[in-house]
Amino acid sequence: MIVYFAGTAYDGVAGTDRQLADRLAALEPVLYVDPPISLVTPLLRPHLAGSLDGPPLRRQARGLWRLIPRVLPGAYRPGVHHASAALVRRAVRRAARRLGGRVTAVVIATYDAGLLGAVPGARTVFYATDDLVAGADLIGLPRRRLEAARDRLLTGADAVVAVSPHLQDDFRARGTDAAMIPTGCAPGAYDGIDDAPWPPGLEDFGRDRPAAGFVGHINARIDMDVLEGVAAAGHPLLLVGPHDPSHEPARFRALTARPNVRWTGRRSFAELPSHMRVIKVGLTPYARSAFNDASFPIKTFDYLAAGRAVVASELPSTRWLRDRDPEGAELIRAEAGAAGFVRAVGEELAAEAPAGTAARRRRFAERHDWTHRARDLARVLDIPAGSAREEVPAP
């Protein structure tokens, strides 16, 4: 069995943690461990209220179990975070015993060094899916604590994986030889996208004039200058995803009040194909920051999987995609500044792509399927990619 300590709840955004866990479960049973919650968590994050309903240990799918550890209020406050880690470790050991599986590998996809040794004897891999030290202010945790946790994980784990070339270089500079496993995509989710129904409420949007679109969280990571520039140029602009109310509230209200802009708010992963159908050009407009430089945005792959053109910020991950694959340089347009980005969007919206371009984009995305990423991680975990998985009995 693999224990996967995730940075996001399983029923939250279907990002790296969930995508990898789902596919690892095809190789070996997986216990997916949510970030811990307490009785006050729903007051701070109402969308997690349902997590307290039902038992902490739940079966999600064949070979995949989800554990939602319960901890004391203020789980991440100084001092309390040590008690939280101890409670999570105990909950995981109990769950593993209850499932009757022998834990052979542990993935720690958070910056919680207290999870080291959660399962004695298991091979432990630290998978850094973001540079949380650089994002300390964004996530609201002390930078010094995150630095100390990172350093303990780098030295205490049996192997280290970084999500981006920038983060891999940083770890190597600190004396740790890290492998790199980028984010991926689920191309099959966009099969038949051009026959998907037009989203409710957007029946007339993007039909007469091609639209640009952004799919994801609108927060401090996103370059508002780009979104405002695209809208000011008169292009139809579709925004799909939640907005952080603390991020540029006045600017965001003004942006979404424009007649050529539509904002849908949060949408489920299953709803994305119909929204992707509306757009011709997908946007990955990340502001330049140390946190973003270490990231590997999933949305770039998703746009390509949907057969859409892409304009992306000039991040190290974008350069890596363009440099390592000649098709990446052709299919992903990279721009460093807002003015160039907006100009590129206009050119892509006006362009008539050669026949077969959408299929080329989809084939490129298929080379970055989450299944390939899971197999890469399985190799780091010393799990044979062709191993036969036994069904874990119900508790």
CSV table of C-alpha atoms in Angstrom, one decimal:
chain,number,residue,atom,x,y,z
A,1,MET,CA,0.0,0.0,0.0
A,2,ILE,CA,1.0,3.6,-0.7
A,3,VAL,CA,0.2,6.3,1.8
A,4,TYR,CA,-0.2,9.7,0.0
A,5,PHE,CA,-0.1,12.8,2.3
A,6,ALA,CA,-1.8,15.3,0.1
A,7,GLY,CA,-1.7,19.1,0.2
A,8,THR,CA,-5.4,19.3,-0.9
A,9,ALA,CA,-8.6,17.5,0.0
A,10,TYR,CA,-9.5,14.7,-2.3
A,11,ASP,CA,-12.9,16.3,-3.1
A,12,GLY,CA,-11.4,19.7,-3.7
A,13,VAL,CA,-9.6,20.9,-6.9
A,14,ALA,CA,-8.7,17.8,-9.0
A,15,GLY,CA,-5.0,18.8,-9.1
A,16,THR,CA,-1.7,17.0,-8.9
A,17,ASP,CA,-2.4,15.1,-5.7
A,18,ARG,CA,-5.7,13.6,-6.7
A,19,GLN,CA,-4.7,12.9,-10.3
A,20,LEU,CA,-1.6,11.0,-9.2
A,21,ALA,CA,-3.3,9.1,-6.4
A,22,ASP,CA,-6.0,7.9,-8.8
A,23,ARG,CA,-3.5,6.5,-11.2
A,24,LEU,CA,-1.1,5.1,-8.6
A,25,ALA,CA,-4.1,3.1,-7.4
A,26,ALA,CA,-4.0,1.2,-10.6
A,27,LEU,CA,-0.6,-0.1,-9.6
A,28,GLU,CA,-0.9,-0.5,-5.8
A,29,PRO,CA,-3.6,0.3,-3.2
A,30,VAL,CA,-3.5,3.9,-2.1
A,31,LEU,CA,-4.5,5.6,1.2
A,32,TYR,CA,-5.0,9.2,0.3
A,33,VAL,CA,-4.6,11.4,3.4
A,34,ASP,CA,-6.4,14.8,3.3
A,35,PRO,CA,-5.0,17.8,5.1
A,36,PRO,CA,-6.3,17.6,8.7
A,37,ILE,CA,-9.5,19.3,9.8
A,38,SER,CA,-11.1,20.3,13.1
A,39,LEU,CA,-14.6,21.2,14.1
A,40,VAL,CA,-13.9,24.8,13.3
A,41,THR,CA,-12.6,24.2,9.8
A,42,PRO,CA,-16.0,24.6,8.1
A,43,LEU,CA,-16.3,28.0,9.7
A,44,LEU,CA,-13.1,29.1,7.9
A,45,ARG,CA,-13.6,27.1,4.7
A,46,PRO,CA,-17.3,26.4,4.3
A,47,HIS,CA,-16.7,24.3,1.2
A,48,LEU,CA,-15.1,21.6,3.4
A,49,ALA,CA,-18.2,21.3,5.7
A,50,GLY,CA,-19.2,18.0,4.1
A,51,SER,CA,-15.8,16.5,5.1
A,52,LEU,CA,-17.0,16.2,8.7
A,53,ASP,CA,-20.0,14.1,7.6
A,54,GLY,CA,-19.4,10.4,7.7
A,55,PRO,CA,-16.4,8.3,8.9
A,56,PRO,CA,-12.9,9.6,8.7
A,57,LEU,CA,-11.8,6.6,6.6
A,58,ARG,CA,-13.8,6.2,3.3
A,59,ARG,CA,-13.5,4.1,0.2
A,60,GLN,CA,-13.3,6.4,-2.9
A,61,ALA,CA,-12.7,3.8,-5.6
A,62,ARG,CA,-11.3,0.4,-6.3
A,63,GLY,CA,-8.0,0.3,-4.5
A,64,LEU,CA,-8.3,3.9,-3.3
A,65,TRP,CA,-9.1,4.9,0.3
A,66,ARG,CA,-9.4,8.4,1.7
A,67,LEU,CA,-8.5,9.4,5.3
A,68,ILE,CA,-9.7,12.7,6.7
A,69,PRO,CA,-7.7,13.2,10.0
A,70,ARG,CA,-9.3,15.0,12.8
A,71,VAL,CA,-7.1,17.4,14.9
A,72,LEU,CA,-7.4,20.2,17.4
A,73,PRO,CA,-8.5,23.7,16.3
A,74,GLY,CA,-5.7,25.9,15.2
A,75,ALA,CA,-3.9,23.0,13.6
A,76,TYR,CA,-1.2,25.1,12.0
A,77,ARG,CA,-0.6,27.5,14.9
A,78,PRO,CA,2.9,27.5,16.5
A,79,GLY,CA,3.2,24.5,18.8
A,80,VAL,CA,-0.2,23.1,17.9
A,81,HIS,CA,1.2,22.0,14.5
A,82,HIS,CA,3.4,19.4,16.3
A,83,ALA,CA,0.4,17.9,18.0
A,84,SER,CA,-1.5,17.9,14.7
A,85,ALA,CA,1.3,16.0,13.0
A,86,ALA,CA,1.3,13.4,15.8
A,87,LEU,CA,-2.5,12.9,15.5
A,88,VAL,CA,-2.2,12.5,11.7
A,89,ARG,CA,0.6,9.9,12.1
A,90,ARG,CA,-1.5,8.0,14.6
A,91,ALA,CA,-4.6,8.1,12.4
A,92,VAL,CA,-2.6,6.8,9.4
A,93,ARG,CA,-1.2,3.9,11.3
A,94,ARG,CA,-4.7,3.0,12.6
A,95,ALA,CA,-6.1,3.2,9.1
A,96,ALA,CA,-3.4,1.1,7.6
A,97,ARG,CA,-4.0,-1.6,10.3
A,98,ARG,CA,-7.7,-1.5,9.7
A,99,LEU,CA,-7.2,-1.9,5.9
A,100,GLY,CA,-4.9,-4.8,6.5
A,101,GLY,CA,-2.4,-3.6,3.9
A,102,ARG,CA,1.4,-3.4,4.4
A,103,VAL,CA,2.6,0.1,3.7
A,104,THR,CA,5.7,-0.1,1.5
A,105,ALA,CA,5.8,3.6,0.3
A,106,VAL,CA,4.9,7.0,1.5
A,107,VAL,CA,4.5,10.2,-0.5
A,108,ILE,CA,4.7,13.5,1.4
A,109,ALA,CA,3.3,16.2,-0.9
A,110,THR,CA,3.2,18.9,1.8
A,111,TYR,CA,5.8,20.8,3.8
A,112,ASP,CA,5.0,19.0,7.0
A,113,ALA,CA,8.2,17.4,8.3
A,114,GLY,CA,6.3,16.0,11.2
A,115,LEU,CA,5.0,13.3,8.8
A,116,LEU,CA,8.5,11.8,8.4
A,117,GLY,CA,8.5,8.4,10.0
A,118,ALA,CA,4.7,8.2,9.9
A,119,VAL,CA,5.1,4.6,8.7
A,120,PRO,CA,8.4,3.1,10.0
A,121,GLY,CA,10.2,1.0,7.4
A,122,ALA,CA,8.4,2.4,4.4
A,123,ARG,CA,10.2,4.2,1.6
A,124,THR,CA,9.4,7.9,1.9
A,125,VAL,CA,9.5,10.3,-1.0
A,126,PHE,CA,9.1,14.1,-0.5
A,127,TYR,CA,7.3,15.5,-3.6
A,128,ALA,CA,7.5,19.3,-3.7
A,129,THR,CA,4.5,20.4,-5.9
A,130,ASP,CA,5.2,24.0,-5.1
A,131,ASP,CA,7.8,26.2,-3.4
A,132,LEU,CA,5.8,26.9,-0.3
A,133,VAL,CA,8.7,28.8,1.3
A,134,ALA,CA,8.5,31.4,-1.5
A,135,GLY,CA,4.7,31.3,-1.1
A,136,ALA,CA,4.7,31.7,2.7
A,137,ASP,CA,2.8,35.0,2.6
A,138,LEU,CA,0.3,33.7,0.1
A,139,ILE,CA,-0.6,30.7,2.2
A,140,GLY,CA,-0.3,32.5,5.6
A,141,LEU,CA,2.3,30.4,7.3
A,142,PRO,CA,5.7,31.5,8.9
A,143,ARG,CA,8.5,31.5,6.4
A,144,ARG,CA,11.1,30.3,8.9
A,145,ARG,CA,8.9,27.3,9.9
A,146,LEU,CA,8.5,26.3,6.2
A,147,GLU,CA,12.2,26.7,5.6
A,148,ALA,CA,13.0,24.4,8.5
A,149,ALA,CA,10.4,21.9,7.3
A,150,ARG,CA,11.7,21.9,3.8
A,151,ASP,CA,15.3,21.3,5.0
A,152,ARG,CA,14.2,18.4,7.2
A,153,LEU,CA,12.3,16.8,4.4
A,154,LEU,CA,15.2,17.2,1.9
A,155,THR,CA,17.5,15.4,4.3
A,156,GLY,CA,15.1,13.0,5.9
A,157,ALA,CA,13.3,11.6,2.9
A,158,ASP,CA,14.6,8.6,1.1
A,159,ALA,CA,14.1,10.4,-2.2
A,160,VAL,CA,13.0,13.9,-3.4
A,161,VAL,CA,11.0,14.9,-6.4
A,162,ALA,CA,10.5,18.5,-7.6
A,163,VAL,CA,7.6,19.6,-9.9
A,164,SER,CA,9.6,22.1,-11.9
A,165,PRO,CA,13.1,22.7,-13.3
A,166,HIS,CA,13.4,25.8,-11.1
A,167,LEU,CA,12.6,23.9,-7.9
A,168,GLN,CA,14.9,21.0,-9.0
A,169,ASP,CA,17.8,23.4,-9.4
A,170,ASP,CA,17.1,25.0,-6.1
A,171,PHE,CA,17.1,21.6,-4.3
A,172,ARG,CA,20.3,20.6,-6.1
A,173,ALA,CA,21.9,23.9,-4.9
A,174,ARG,CA,21.0,22.8,-1.4
A,175,GLY,CA,22.8,19.5,-1.8
A,176,THR,CA,19.9,17.3,-2.7
A,177,ASP,CA,19.7,15.5,-6.0
A,178,ALA,CA,16.0,15.7,-6.8
A,179,ALA,CA,14.2,14.0,-9.7
A,180,MET,CA,11.7,16.1,-11.6
A,181,ILE,CA,8.1,15.0,-12.3
A,182,PRO,CA,6.0,17.9,-13.7
A,183,THR,CA,2.3,18.2,-13.6
A,184,GLY,CA,0.3,16.5,-16.3
A,185,CYS,CA,-3.2,16.4,-17.8
A,186,ALA,CA,-6.2,14.1,-18.5
A,187,PRO,CA,-6.6,14.3,-22.3
A,188,GLY,CA,-9.5,11.9,-22.3
A,189,ALA,CA,-11.6,14.3,-20.3
A,190,TYR,CA,-11.8,16.5,-23.5
A,191,ASP,CA,-12.7,13.8,-25.9
A,192,GLY,CA,-15.6,15.1,-28.0
A,193,ILE,CA,-15.2,18.6,-26.7
A,194,ASP,CA,-16.4,20.2,-30.0
A,195,ASP,CA,-19.7,18.4,-29.5
A,196,ALA,CA,-20.0,19.4,-25.8
A,197,PRO,CA,-23.1,21.5,-25.0
A,198,TRP,CA,-22.7,25.2,-24.7
A,199,PRO,CA,-22.6,26.1,-21.0
A,200,PRO,CA,-25.9,27.4,-19.4
A,201,GLY,CA,-25.9,31.2,-19.3
A,202,LEU,CA,-23.3,31.5,-22.0
A,203,GLU,CA,-25.5,30.5,-25.0
A,204,ASP,CA,-24.5,33.6,-27.1
A,205,PHE,CA,-21.0,34.2,-25.7
A,206,GLY,CA,-18.1,33.6,-28.0
A,207,ARG,CA,-20.2,32.5,-31.0
A,208,ASP,CA,-19.9,35.6,-33.2
A,209,ARG,CA,-16.3,36.5,-32.1
A,210,PRO,CA,-13.7,34.0,-30.9
A,211,ALA,CA,-13.1,34.3,-27.1
A,212,ALA,CA,-10.0,34.0,-24.9
A,213,GLY,CA,-10.4,32.2,-21.7
A,214,PHE,CA,-8.8,31.7,-18.3
A,215,VAL,CA,-9.5,28.5,-16.2
A,216,GLY,CA,-8.3,28.4,-12.6
A,217,HIS,CA,-8.1,30.3,-9.4
A,218,ILE,CA,-7.9,34.1,-9.8
A,219,ASN,CA,-5.6,35.1,-6.9
A,220,ALA,CA,-2.3,36.9,-6.3
A,221,ARG,CA,-0.5,34.5,-8.6
A,222,ILE,CA,-2.4,35.8,-11.7
A,223,ASP,CA,-1.3,38.9,-13.6
A,224,MET,CA,-4.4,41.2,-13.5
A,225,ASP,CA,-2.7,43.5,-16.1
A,226,VAL,CA,-3.0,40.7,-18.7
A,227,LEU,CA,-6.7,40.0,-18.0
A,228,GLU,CA,-7.5,43.7,-18.0
A,229,GLY,CA,-5.5,44.2,-21.2
A,230,VAL,CA,-7.3,41.4,-23.0
A,231,ALA,CA,-10.6,42.8,-22.0
A,232,ALA,CA,-9.6,46.4,-22.8
A,233,ALA,CA,-8.6,45.3,-26.3
A,234,GLY,CA,-12.3,44.3,-26.8
A,235,HIS,CA,-11.8,40.6,-27.0
A,236,PRO,CA,-14.5,38.3,-25.5
A,237,LEU,CA,-13.0,37.0,-22.2
A,238,LEU,CA,-14.3,34.0,-20.3
A,239,LEU,CA,-13.1,33.6,-16.7
A,240,VAL,CA,-13.8,30.1,-15.1
A,241,GLY,CA,-12.9,29.6,-11.5
A,242,PRO,CA,-13.1,31.1,-8.0
A,243,HIS,CA,-11.8,34.6,-7.2
A,244,ASP,CA,-9.9,35.3,-4.0
A,245,PRO,CA,-11.9,38.2,-2.5
A,246,SER,CA,-8.7,39.7,-1.0
A,247,HIS,CA,-7.0,39.9,-4.4
A,248,GLU,CA,-7.6,43.3,-6.2
A,249,PRO,CA,-11.3,43.3,-5.4
A,250,ALA,CA,-12.0,46.7,-7.0
A,251,ARG,CA,-10.1,45.8,-10.2
A,252,PHE,CA,-11.8,42.5,-10.4
A,253,ARG,CA,-15.3,44.0,-10.0
A,254,ALA,CA,-14.5,46.5,-12.8
A,255,LEU,CA,-13.1,43.7,-15.0
A,256,THR,CA,-16.2,41.5,-14.6
A,257,ALA,CA,-18.5,44.4,-15.2
A,258,ARG,CA,-17.3,44.8,-18.7
A,259,PRO,CA,-19.8,43.7,-21.3
A,260,ASN,CA,-17.3,41.5,-23.1
A,261,VAL,CA,-16.3,39.6,-19.9
A,262,ARG,CA,-18.1,36.7,-18.3
A,263,TRP,CA,-17.1,35.1,-15.0
A,264,THR,CA,-18.7,31.8,-14.1
A,265,GLY,CA,-17.1,31.3,-10.6
A,266,ARG,CA,-16.1,27.8,-9.5
A,267,ARG,CA,-16.9,24.9,-11.8
A,268,SER,CA,-16.4,21.2,-11.4
A,269,PHE,CA,-13.8,19.3,-13.5
A,270,ALA,CA,-16.7,17.6,-15.3
A,271,GLU,CA,-18.0,21.0,-16.4
A,272,LEU,CA,-14.8,22.2,-18.0
A,273,PRO,CA,-15.1,20.6,-21.4
A,274,SER,CA,-18.3,22.7,-22.2
A,275,HIS,CA,-16.6,25.8,-21.0
A,276,MET,CA,-13.4,25.1,-22.9
A,277,ARG,CA,-15.5,24.8,-26.0
A,278,VAL,CA,-16.4,28.5,-25.7
A,279,ILE,CA,-12.8,29.6,-26.0
A,280,LYS,CA,-10.3,29.7,-28.9
A,281,VAL,CA,-7.2,30.8,-26.9
A,282,GLY,CA,-6.4,29.6,-23.4
A,283,LEU,CA,-4.5,32.0,-21.1
A,284,THR,CA,-1.8,31.1,-18.5
A,285,PRO,CA,-1.1,34.7,-17.2
A,286,TYR,CA,1.1,34.2,-14.2
A,287,ALA,CA,2.7,37.2,-12.5
A,288,ARG,CA,6.5,36.9,-12.1
A,289,SER,CA,7.4,35.8,-8.6
A,290,ALA,CA,9.7,33.3,-6.9
A,291,PHE,CA,6.6,31.2,-6.1
A,292,ASN,CA,5.3,31.2,-9.7
A,293,ASP,CA,8.8,30.6,-11.1
A,294,ALA,CA,8.9,27.3,-9.2
A,295,SER,CA,5.4,26.2,-10.3
A,296,PHE,CA,4.3,24.1,-13.3
A,297,PRO,CA,0.8,25.2,-14.3
A,298,ILE,CA,-1.6,22.4,-15.2
A,299,LYS,CA,-3.9,24.7,-17.2
A,300,THR,CA,-1.4,25.0,-20.1
A,301,PHE,CA,-1.7,21.2,-20.6
A,302,ASP,CA,-5.5,21.4,-20.2
A,303,TYR,CA,-5.9,24.0,-23.0
A,304,LEU,CA,-3.8,21.9,-25.3
A,305,ALA,CA,-5.7,18.7,-24.4
A,306,ALA,CA,-8.8,20.6,-25.4
A,307,GLY,CA,-7.2,21.5,-28.8
A,308,ARG,CA,-7.0,25.2,-27.9
A,309,ALA,CA,-4.2,27.6,-28.6
A,310,VAL,CA,-2.2,28.7,-25.6
A,311,VAL,CA,-0.5,32.0,-24.6
A,312,ALA,CA,1.5,31.6,-21.4
A,313,SER,CA,3.8,33.7,-19.2
A,314,GLU,CA,7.5,33.2,-19.7
A,315,LEU,CA,8.0,30.9,-16.7
A,316,PRO,CA,10.9,28.4,-16.3
A,317,SER,CA,8.3,25.6,-16.7
A,318,THR,CA,7.1,27.2,-20.0
A,319,ARG,CA,10.7,27.4,-21.3
A,320,TRP,CA,11.2,23.7,-20.3
A,321,LEU,CA,8.2,22.6,-22.3
A,322,ARG,CA,9.2,24.7,-25.3
A,323,ASP,CA,12.9,23.8,-25.2
A,324,ARG,CA,12.7,20.0,-24.7
A,325,ASP,CA,10.1,19.4,-27.5
A,326,PRO,CA,10.1,21.1,-30.9
A,327,GLU,CA,6.3,20.9,-31.0
A,328,GLY,CA,6.2,22.6,-27.6
A,329,ALA,CA,7.9,25.7,-29.1
A,330,GLU,CA,5.3,25.7,-31.9
A,331,LEU,CA,2.2,25.0,-29.9
A,332,ILE,CA,2.9,27.1,-26.7
A,333,ARG,CA,3.3,30.8,-27.2
A,334,ALA,CA,5.3,32.5,-24.4
A,335,GLU,CA,5.4,36.2,-23.5
A,336,ALA,CA,7.2,38.0,-20.7
A,337,GLY,CA,5.2,41.2,-20.3
A,338,ALA,CA,1.6,42.2,-20.3
A,339,ALA,CA,1.7,44.2,-23.5
A,340,GLY,CA,3.3,41.4,-25.5
A,341,PHE,CA,0.9,38.9,-23.9
A,342,VAL,CA,-2.2,40.9,-24.9
A,343,ARG,CA,-0.8,41.4,-28.5
A,344,ALA,CA,-0.1,37.6,-28.8
A,345,VAL,CA,-3.7,36.8,-27.6
A,346,GLY,CA,-5.1,39.1,-30.3
A,347,GLU,CA,-2.9,37.5,-33.0
A,348,GLU,CA,-3.9,34.0,-31.9
A,349,LEU,CA,-7.6,34.9,-31.9
A,350,ALA,CA,-7.4,36.3,-35.4
A,351,ALA,CA,-5.3,33.5,-36.8
A,352,GLU,CA,-6.6,30.6,-38.9
A,353,ALA,CA,-4.7,27.5,-37.6
A,354,PRO,CA,-3.6,25.1,-40.3
A,355,ALA,CA,-5.6,21.9,-40.6
A,356,GLY,CA,-4.7,19.3,-38.0
A,357,THR,CA,-3.4,21.8,-35.5
A,358,ALA,CA,-6.0,20.9,-32.9
A,359,ALA,CA,-5.0,17.2,-33.2
A,360,ARG,CA,-1.3,18.1,-32.8
A,361,ARG,CA,-2.1,20.0,-29.6
A,362,ARG,CA,-4.0,17.0,-28.3
A,363,ARG,CA,-1.2,14.6,-29.2
A,364,PHE,CA,1.3,16.8,-27.4
A,365,ALA,CA,-0.9,16.8,-24.3
A,366,GLU,CA,-1.2,13.0,-24.5
A,367,ARG,CA,2.6,12.8,-24.0
A,368,HIS,CA,2.0,14.5,-20.7
A,369,ASP,CA,-0.8,12.3,-19.5
A,370,TRP,CA,-1.1,11.9,-15.7
A,371,THR,CA,-0.6,8.1,-16.2
A,372,HIS,CA,2.9,8.8,-17.4
A,373,ARG,CA,3.6,11.0,-14.4
A,374,ALA,CA,2.2,8.3,-12.0
A,375,ARG,CA,4.5,5.7,-13.5
A,376,ASP,CA,7.5,8.0,-13.1
A,377,LEU,CA,6.6,8.5,-9.4
A,378,ALA,CA,6.1,4.7,-9.0
A,379,ARG,CA,9.6,4.2,-10.2
A,380,VAL,CA,10.9,6.6,-7.5
A,381,LEU,CA,8.8,4.7,-5.0
A,382,ASP,CA,10.4,1.5,-6.2
A,383,ILE,CA,7.0,0.1,-7.3
A,384,PRO,CA,7.2,-1.8,-10.6
A,385,ALA,CA,5.0,-0.1,-13.2
A,386,GLY,CA,3.6,-3.5,-14.2
A,387,SER,CA,2.9,-4.7,-10.7
A,388,ALA,CA,-0.4,-6.4,-10.0
A,389,ARG,CA,-2.6,-4.6,-7.5
A,390,GLU,CA,-4.5,-6.6,-5.0
A,391,GLU,CA,-7.9,-5.3,-3.8
A,392,VAL,CA,-7.8,-3.9,-0.3
A,393,PRO,CA,-10.7,-5.4,1.7
A,394,ALA,CA,-13.3,-3.1,3.1
A,395,PRO,CA,-12.8,-2.2,6.8
